[in-house]
Amino acid sequence: QLGGNGLALLEKLEDVGDGPVVPAKLKQRLAEADMGKVKQHQFDTSDERPVDELLWELRTIQDIISLSHRCSVNRDHETEWNNRVHTKVLELALGNDETSVGFRSVTAAKITPEYRPTHSNNLTTGKIVDYAIYLEPSGPACDIISSLIDMSTDSINHVGYEGLRARPIAVSIETKTESRTVEEAKVQLGVWVAAQMARIEALVGQLALLGVKKPAAEARPGRLESEMVTRGRRKSRGRSGRMSRAEQPQTQGPTPSPTVVMVPDPSDILSQTVFPLIDIQSEAWSLFFARVTPSNAPHLSNSDIRKPMSNIQIFHSVPLGNTANIVQTYRLVKSLKVLRDWVDGDFRKWWNGFLGVREAEAGGG
């Protein structure tokens, strides 16, 4: 149900959950500091980073755990959690080198009305999600994205947030605290990803108009779109409906033919990848998978949200870790690094294929 792209990501995340996450080089240090029990199989003997780097990471993780405990005890607002805990986790896992993958706080971003799901008006007056992990496209992809932005809205995404105008959103993150329900987070993430799918559906038609070639696997015939170009305006006609000789143009060229554009089925293209959604409930992080149903698969009822046209299924949920103790915080950081590698790998390949960028042209991020 997740497709090959999503299944590969799920398996890697499950390997993190069951495998070693704490650097083995720190075993003695952790024992001396009495930082909680770490089981033997949770020590990672393959982590060859310098000790100084590992100690810096450990100190950062200790700060995160301390701040997480403080926010929990004081029942702090989610803004405090975001500023003091969640942002630090993302910085530690993703780093500050944004040449290929980065993240932004998007609490001020609103869905562009054109892509807003029909029944979500009550959710668009405020923020929808808190963070977005994005893909920094390659040079050839940037050129195509610039052309697409010029054709329609001012963003490749479903929000007009300036920092993400030309950077596709890969992973969306919603945060909540004890005072707000898990169901509320699920609804907000569902509305957000529905708008994202509506935007990408529009991009499919715009790419076809640009004449961008797609791989044969993606270029399945879908619907036809016709663009009629009419030059000049009709002049006033008499009762007979005919123009007088004086009104007729002296020279007439051949009647322009309609430009017929073959548009692939958006559902077929969208179903080739998944869109990860992260739900943070105070210290606990979990991952949902959103995936569009392929056009040849049975469609489920989607009466609550009428946009996009494609049918979206959301699969839940995979625990990523939490910020309550040493082992789980290391697990969380490693899970987010797996997500980062997936964005820079499989998700980048999907976007390049979608845009028609050949692998040889794509190069690095």
Short mmCIF file of C-alpha atoms in Angstrom, two decimals:
data_model
loop_
_atom_site.label_atom_id
_atom_site.label_comp_id
_atom_site.label_asym_id
_atom_site.label_seq_id
_atom_site.Cartn_x
_atom_site.Cartn_y
_atom_site.Cartn_z
CA GLN A 1 0.00 0.00 0.00
CA LEU A 2 2.95 2.35 0.53
CA GLY A 3 4.55 1.52 -2.82
CA GLY A 4 8.24 0.74 -3.24
CA ASN A 5 9.34 4.26 -2.32
CA GLY A 6 7.41 4.36 0.95
CA LEU A 7 8.14 0.76 1.92
CA ALA A 8 11.90 1.31 1.66
CA LEU A 9 11.63 4.33 3.99
CA LEU A 10 9.44 2.43 6.46
CA GLU A 11 11.93 -0.47 6.64
CA LYS A 12 14.84 1.87 7.32
CA LEU A 13 12.92 3.60 10.12
CA GLU A 14 11.99 0.26 11.63
CA ASP A 15 15.66 -0.75 11.55
CA VAL A 16 16.46 2.37 13.61
CA GLY A 17 13.77 1.49 16.13
CA ASP A 18 15.10 -2.02 16.63
CA GLY A 19 18.80 -1.34 16.24
CA PRO A 20 21.78 0.47 17.79
CA VAL A 21 21.50 4.24 18.19
CA VAL A 22 23.93 5.32 20.94
CA PRO A 23 27.62 5.69 19.93
CA ALA A 24 29.61 2.85 21.52
CA LYS A 25 32.55 5.22 22.09
CA LEU A 26 30.44 6.94 24.79
CA LYS A 27 29.67 3.79 26.74
CA GLN A 28 32.06 4.51 29.60
CA ARG A 29 31.13 8.18 29.74
CA LEU A 30 27.41 7.38 30.01
CA ALA A 31 28.03 4.83 32.75
CA GLU A 32 30.08 7.28 34.80
CA ALA A 33 27.49 10.04 34.44
CA ASP A 34 24.59 7.72 35.38
CA MET A 35 22.47 8.89 32.43
CA GLY A 36 20.12 5.96 32.43
CA LYS A 37 20.38 2.38 31.31
CA VAL A 38 21.49 1.64 27.77
CA LYS A 39 21.14 -1.98 26.65
CA GLN A 40 24.10 -3.64 24.96
CA HIS A 41 22.36 -3.97 21.58
CA GLN A 42 21.57 -0.23 21.60
CA PHE A 43 25.25 0.76 21.33
CA ASP A 44 26.36 1.56 17.80
CA THR A 45 29.87 0.21 17.12
CA SER A 46 29.79 1.48 13.51
CA ASP A 47 29.75 5.17 14.49
CA GLU A 48 33.30 6.31 13.67
CA ARG A 49 32.89 10.04 14.27
CA PRO A 50 35.58 11.79 16.36
CA VAL A 51 35.05 11.71 20.13
CA ASP A 52 34.90 15.52 20.32
CA GLU A 53 31.98 15.55 17.88
CA LEU A 54 30.22 12.79 19.81
CA LEU A 55 30.66 14.65 23.11
CA TRP A 56 29.24 17.84 21.60
CA GLU A 57 26.23 15.86 20.36
CA LEU A 58 25.79 14.28 23.80
CA ARG A 59 25.81 17.67 25.53
CA THR A 60 23.20 18.94 23.06
CA ILE A 61 21.02 15.90 23.68
CA GLN A 62 21.31 16.41 27.45
CA ASP A 63 20.15 20.02 27.01
CA ILE A 64 17.22 18.86 24.88
CA ILE A 65 16.14 16.29 27.48
CA SER A 66 16.41 18.84 30.30
CA LEU A 67 14.35 21.43 28.41
CA SER A 68 11.80 18.79 27.40
CA HIS A 69 11.36 17.79 31.04
CA ARG A 70 10.97 21.42 32.06
CA CYS A 71 8.31 22.08 29.39
CA SER A 72 6.44 18.94 30.40
CA VAL A 73 6.46 19.71 34.13
CA ASN A 74 5.39 23.32 33.59
CA ARG A 75 2.81 22.39 30.95
CA ASP A 76 4.28 24.99 28.64
CA HIS A 77 2.56 26.19 25.47
CA GLU A 78 3.53 24.54 22.19
CA THR A 79 5.35 27.71 21.13
CA GLU A 80 7.75 27.19 24.03
CA TRP A 81 8.16 23.53 23.08
CA ASN A 82 8.92 24.58 19.50
CA ASN A 83 11.44 27.27 20.43
CA ARG A 84 13.29 25.42 23.16
CA VAL A 85 13.01 21.73 22.21
CA HIS A 86 11.72 20.85 18.74
CA THR A 87 13.86 23.33 16.82
CA LYS A 88 16.97 22.09 18.63
CA VAL A 89 16.14 18.50 17.67
CA LEU A 90 15.73 19.44 14.00
CA GLU A 91 18.97 21.45 14.02
CA LEU A 92 20.86 18.55 15.58
CA ALA A 93 19.47 15.98 13.13
CA LEU A 94 19.43 18.00 9.91
CA GLY A 95 22.32 20.36 10.52
CA ASN A 96 22.67 23.89 9.21
CA ASP A 97 24.07 22.96 5.80
CA GLU A 98 21.03 23.63 3.62
CA THR A 99 22.63 22.94 0.24
CA SER A 100 20.46 19.86 -0.30
CA VAL A 101 17.87 19.58 2.51
CA GLY A 102 16.74 22.09 5.13
CA PHE A 103 13.80 23.05 7.32
CA ARG A 104 11.75 26.13 8.07
CA SER A 105 9.34 27.16 10.78
CA VAL A 106 6.12 27.84 8.87
CA THR A 107 3.73 28.83 11.64
CA ALA A 108 2.85 31.99 9.67
CA ALA A 109 2.26 30.18 6.36
CA LYS A 110 -1.30 29.86 5.07
CA ILE A 111 -2.62 27.65 2.30
CA THR A 112 -3.10 29.44 -1.02
CA PRO A 113 -6.90 29.76 -1.49
CA GLU A 114 -6.72 28.14 -4.93
CA TYR A 115 -5.54 24.86 -3.39
CA ARG A 116 -7.39 24.96 -0.10
CA PRO A 117 -9.61 21.90 0.47
CA THR A 118 -13.29 22.76 0.16
CA HIS A 119 -14.30 21.94 3.73
CA SER A 120 -11.32 23.37 5.58
CA ASN A 121 -12.24 27.05 5.94
CA ASN A 122 -12.25 26.87 9.72
CA LEU A 123 -8.62 25.66 9.72
CA THR A 124 -7.08 28.30 7.48
CA THR A 125 -7.57 31.35 9.67
CA GLY A 126 -4.57 30.34 11.78
CA LYS A 127 -1.48 28.26 11.28
CA ILE A 128 -1.82 24.79 9.78
CA VAL A 129 1.55 23.13 10.49
CA ASP A 130 4.66 24.21 12.38
CA TYR A 131 7.65 23.06 10.32
CA ALA A 132 8.42 21.97 6.79
CA ILE A 133 11.47 19.96 5.72
CA TYR A 134 12.21 20.94 2.14
CA LEU A 135 14.28 19.82 -0.83
CA GLU A 136 16.83 22.20 -2.32
CA PRO A 137 16.51 21.43 -6.05
CA SER A 138 19.42 21.00 -8.44
CA GLY A 139 20.30 23.60 -11.09
CA PRO A 140 18.27 22.09 -13.99
CA ALA A 141 15.31 21.51 -11.67
CA CYS A 142 15.52 25.13 -10.47
CA ASP A 143 15.19 26.40 -14.05
CA ILE A 144 12.02 24.37 -14.63
CA ILE A 145 10.57 25.38 -11.25
CA SER A 146 11.16 29.05 -12.09
CA SER A 147 9.18 28.62 -15.31
CA LEU A 148 6.34 26.91 -13.45
CA ILE A 149 6.19 29.67 -10.84
CA ASP A 150 5.94 32.27 -13.61
CA MET A 151 2.95 30.40 -15.09
CA SER A 152 0.74 30.37 -12.02
CA THR A 153 1.12 31.29 -8.37
CA ASP A 154 4.29 32.66 -6.83
CA SER A 155 5.30 29.30 -5.32
CA ILE A 156 5.97 25.71 -6.31
CA ASN A 157 4.15 24.74 -3.10
CA HIS A 158 0.60 25.18 -1.86
CA VAL A 159 1.67 28.07 0.37
CA GLY A 160 3.18 31.38 -0.67
CA TYR A 161 5.83 31.36 2.07
CA GLU A 162 8.77 33.35 0.66
CA GLY A 163 11.54 31.02 1.85
CA LEU A 164 9.87 28.04 0.16
CA ARG A 165 8.85 29.60 -3.16
CA ALA A 166 11.20 27.40 -5.21
CA ARG A 167 11.86 24.63 -2.67
CA PRO A 168 9.46 21.66 -2.71
CA ILE A 169 8.12 20.66 0.70
CA ALA A 170 9.05 17.05 1.49
CA VAL A 171 8.03 16.46 5.13
CA SER A 172 5.41 18.43 7.08
CA ILE A 173 5.46 18.64 10.89
CA GLU A 174 2.63 19.53 13.27
CA THR A 175 3.23 19.98 17.01
CA LYS A 176 0.75 19.68 19.85
CA THR A 177 0.85 19.61 23.65
CA GLU A 178 -1.22 17.75 26.21
CA SER A 179 -3.93 20.39 26.06
CA ARG A 180 -4.60 19.68 22.35
CA THR A 181 -5.79 16.42 20.90
CA VAL A 182 -4.08 13.96 18.56
CA GLU A 183 -7.16 14.01 16.34
CA GLU A 184 -6.79 17.77 15.84
CA ALA A 185 -3.23 17.24 14.63
CA LYS A 186 -4.35 14.51 12.22
CA VAL A 187 -7.03 16.75 10.73
CA GLN A 188 -4.60 19.63 10.25
CA LEU A 189 -2.01 17.37 8.62
CA GLY A 190 -4.72 15.90 6.38
CA VAL A 191 -5.88 19.32 5.22
CA TRP A 192 -2.28 20.40 4.65
CA VAL A 193 -1.34 17.38 2.52
CA ALA A 194 -4.61 17.58 0.56
CA ALA A 195 -3.71 21.14 -0.45
CA GLN A 196 -0.19 19.97 -1.35
CA MET A 197 -1.64 17.28 -3.65
CA ALA A 198 -3.96 19.82 -5.29
CA ARG A 199 -0.95 22.02 -6.07
CA ILE A 200 1.02 19.15 -7.59
CA GLU A 201 -2.01 18.14 -9.67
CA ALA A 202 -2.02 21.65 -11.12
CA LEU A 203 1.71 21.33 -11.82
CA VAL A 204 1.10 18.22 -13.94
CA GLY A 205 -0.95 20.24 -16.42
CA GLN A 206 1.47 23.15 -16.33
CA LEU A 207 4.41 20.85 -17.07
CA ALA A 208 2.53 19.43 -20.04
CA LEU A 209 2.01 22.96 -21.37
CA LEU A 210 5.71 23.66 -20.96
CA GLY A 211 6.44 20.63 -23.11
CA VAL A 212 8.64 19.05 -20.49
CA LYS A 213 9.35 15.42 -21.36
CA LYS A 214 8.73 12.88 -18.63
CA PRO A 215 10.00 9.32 -18.30
CA ALA A 216 7.86 6.82 -20.19
CA ALA A 217 6.68 5.24 -16.94
CA GLU A 218 5.10 8.54 -15.92
CA ALA A 219 3.73 9.60 -19.28
CA ARG A 220 0.57 7.53 -19.17
CA PRO A 221 -2.24 9.08 -21.19
CA GLY A 222 -4.72 10.81 -18.98
CA ARG A 223 -7.18 13.52 -19.78
CA LEU A 224 -6.92 15.90 -22.73
CA GLU A 225 -6.75 19.65 -22.33
CA SER A 226 -7.42 22.00 -25.26
CA GLU A 227 -6.24 25.54 -25.48
CA MET A 228 -8.05 27.64 -28.08
CA VAL A 229 -6.23 30.75 -29.21
CA THR A 230 -8.47 33.42 -30.71
CA ARG A 231 -6.89 36.48 -32.24
CA GLY A 232 -8.80 39.73 -32.31
CA ARG A 233 -12.33 40.31 -31.17
CA ARG A 234 -15.58 39.59 -32.95
CA LYS A 235 -17.02 42.58 -34.69
CA SER A 236 -20.64 43.56 -34.53
CA ARG A 237 -22.84 41.52 -36.84
CA GLY A 238 -26.17 42.36 -38.47
CA ARG A 239 -29.36 40.34 -38.13
CA SER A 240 -28.12 37.84 -40.69
CA GLY A 241 -25.17 37.09 -38.46
CA ARG A 242 -22.72 37.82 -41.28
CA MET A 243 -20.09 40.52 -41.46
CA SER A 244 -20.36 43.03 -44.27
CA ARG A 245 -17.64 43.00 -46.90
CA ALA A 246 -16.27 46.27 -45.50
CA GLU A 247 -16.00 44.72 -42.05
CA GLN A 248 -14.22 41.59 -43.23
CA PRO A 249 -10.40 41.57 -42.96
CA GLN A 250 -8.66 42.16 -46.26
CA THR A 251 -6.28 39.28 -45.73
CA GLN A 252 -7.00 36.18 -43.74
CA GLY A 253 -4.56 33.50 -42.73
CA PRO A 254 -5.52 29.90 -42.07
CA THR A 255 -7.73 29.30 -39.05
CA PRO A 256 -5.44 28.37 -36.14
CA SER A 257 -5.92 24.81 -34.91
CA PRO A 258 -6.55 24.07 -31.26
CA THR A 259 -3.41 23.20 -29.30
CA VAL A 260 -4.09 19.79 -27.80
CA VAL A 261 -1.93 18.93 -24.79
CA MET A 262 -1.66 15.38 -23.49
CA VAL A 263 -1.78 15.54 -19.70
CA PRO A 264 -0.72 12.45 -17.73
CA ASP A 265 -2.97 11.20 -14.96
CA PRO A 266 -1.82 13.06 -11.79
CA SER A 267 -2.78 10.13 -9.58
CA ASP A 268 -0.38 7.83 -11.40
CA ILE A 269 2.48 10.28 -10.91
CA LEU A 270 1.68 11.13 -7.28
CA SER A 271 1.32 7.46 -6.31
CA GLN A 272 4.99 6.86 -7.11
CA THR A 273 6.09 8.46 -3.84
CA VAL A 274 4.86 9.08 -0.30
CA PHE A 275 4.60 12.31 1.65
CA PRO A 276 5.76 11.87 5.27
CA LEU A 277 3.83 13.75 7.96
CA ILE A 278 5.23 14.10 11.48
CA ASP A 279 3.00 14.52 14.51
CA ILE A 280 4.72 15.74 17.71
CA GLN A 281 2.80 15.35 20.95
CA SER A 282 4.95 17.17 23.54
CA GLU A 283 8.07 14.93 23.72
CA ALA A 284 6.83 12.07 21.49
CA TRP A 285 7.39 12.11 17.71
CA SER A 286 5.56 9.82 15.27
CA LEU A 287 5.36 9.56 11.50
CA PHE A 288 2.39 9.13 9.16
CA PHE A 289 2.60 8.28 5.46
CA ALA A 290 0.32 10.04 2.98
CA ARG A 291 0.03 8.40 -0.42
CA VAL A 292 -2.22 8.94 -3.42
CA THR A 293 -4.11 5.88 -4.64
CA PRO A 294 -3.02 4.90 -8.19
CA SER A 295 -5.73 5.50 -10.81
CA ASN A 296 -6.20 1.77 -11.42
CA ALA A 297 -6.80 1.07 -7.71
CA PRO A 298 -10.26 1.23 -6.11
CA HIS A 299 -11.00 4.72 -4.80
CA LEU A 300 -12.29 5.24 -1.30
CA SER A 301 -14.95 7.75 -0.35
CA ASN A 302 -13.46 11.19 0.27
CA SER A 303 -16.55 13.31 0.77
CA ASP A 304 -15.23 15.39 3.67
CA ILE A 305 -12.49 17.09 1.65
CA ARG A 306 -13.33 17.51 -2.05
CA LYS A 307 -9.91 18.75 -3.15
CA PRO A 308 -7.68 17.39 -4.60
CA MET A 309 -9.05 15.14 -7.37
CA SER A 310 -6.70 12.30 -6.39
CA ASN A 311 -7.69 10.02 -3.54
CA ILE A 312 -5.33 10.26 -0.56
CA GLN A 313 -4.77 7.59 2.07
CA ILE A 314 -2.90 8.30 5.31
CA PHE A 315 -1.20 5.37 7.00
CA HIS A 316 -0.21 5.60 10.66
CA SER A 317 1.88 5.58 12.59
CA VAL A 318 5.57 4.89 13.14
CA PRO A 319 7.20 6.00 16.44
CA LEU A 320 10.38 7.97 15.71
CA GLY A 321 11.53 8.44 19.29
CA ASN A 322 11.05 11.04 21.99
CA THR A 323 12.93 13.60 24.05
CA ALA A 324 12.29 12.00 27.45
CA ASN A 325 15.53 10.00 27.83
CA ILE A 326 18.96 9.39 26.30
CA VAL A 327 18.21 6.30 24.20
CA GLN A 328 14.96 7.62 22.75
CA THR A 329 16.46 11.02 21.90
CA TYR A 330 19.35 9.34 20.07
CA ARG A 331 16.78 7.19 18.28
CA LEU A 332 14.79 10.29 17.30
CA VAL A 333 17.86 12.05 15.91
CA LYS A 334 18.88 8.98 13.92
CA SER A 335 15.32 8.56 12.56
CA LEU A 336 15.30 12.17 11.37
CA LYS A 337 18.68 11.62 9.67
CA VAL A 338 17.14 8.67 7.82
CA LEU A 339 14.33 10.97 6.71
CA ARG A 340 16.85 13.57 5.58
CA ASP A 341 18.71 11.00 3.46
CA TRP A 342 15.40 9.85 1.96
CA VAL A 343 14.50 13.43 0.99
CA ASP A 344 17.90 13.92 -0.64
CA GLY A 345 17.68 10.51 -2.34
CA ASP A 346 14.35 8.95 -3.31
CA PHE A 347 12.27 12.12 -2.98
CA ARG A 348 14.77 14.10 -5.07
CA LYS A 349 14.71 11.40 -7.76
CA TRP A 350 10.91 11.55 -7.81
CA TRP A 351 10.88 15.33 -8.22
CA ASN A 352 13.56 15.20 -10.92
CA GLY A 353 11.57 12.56 -12.78
CA PHE A 354 8.38 14.56 -12.36
CA LEU A 355 10.05 17.68 -13.73
CA GLY A 356 11.68 15.75 -16.58
CA VAL A 357 15.26 16.24 -15.36
CA ARG A 358 17.57 13.41 -16.44
CA GLU A 359 19.80 11.83 -13.82
CA ALA A 360 22.91 12.94 -15.71
CA GLU A 361 21.69 16.54 -15.60
CA ALA A 362 20.53 16.47 -11.98
CA GLY A 363 23.92 16.04 -10.33
CA GLY A 364 24.02 16.72 -6.60
CA GLY A 365 21.66 18.75 -4.46
#
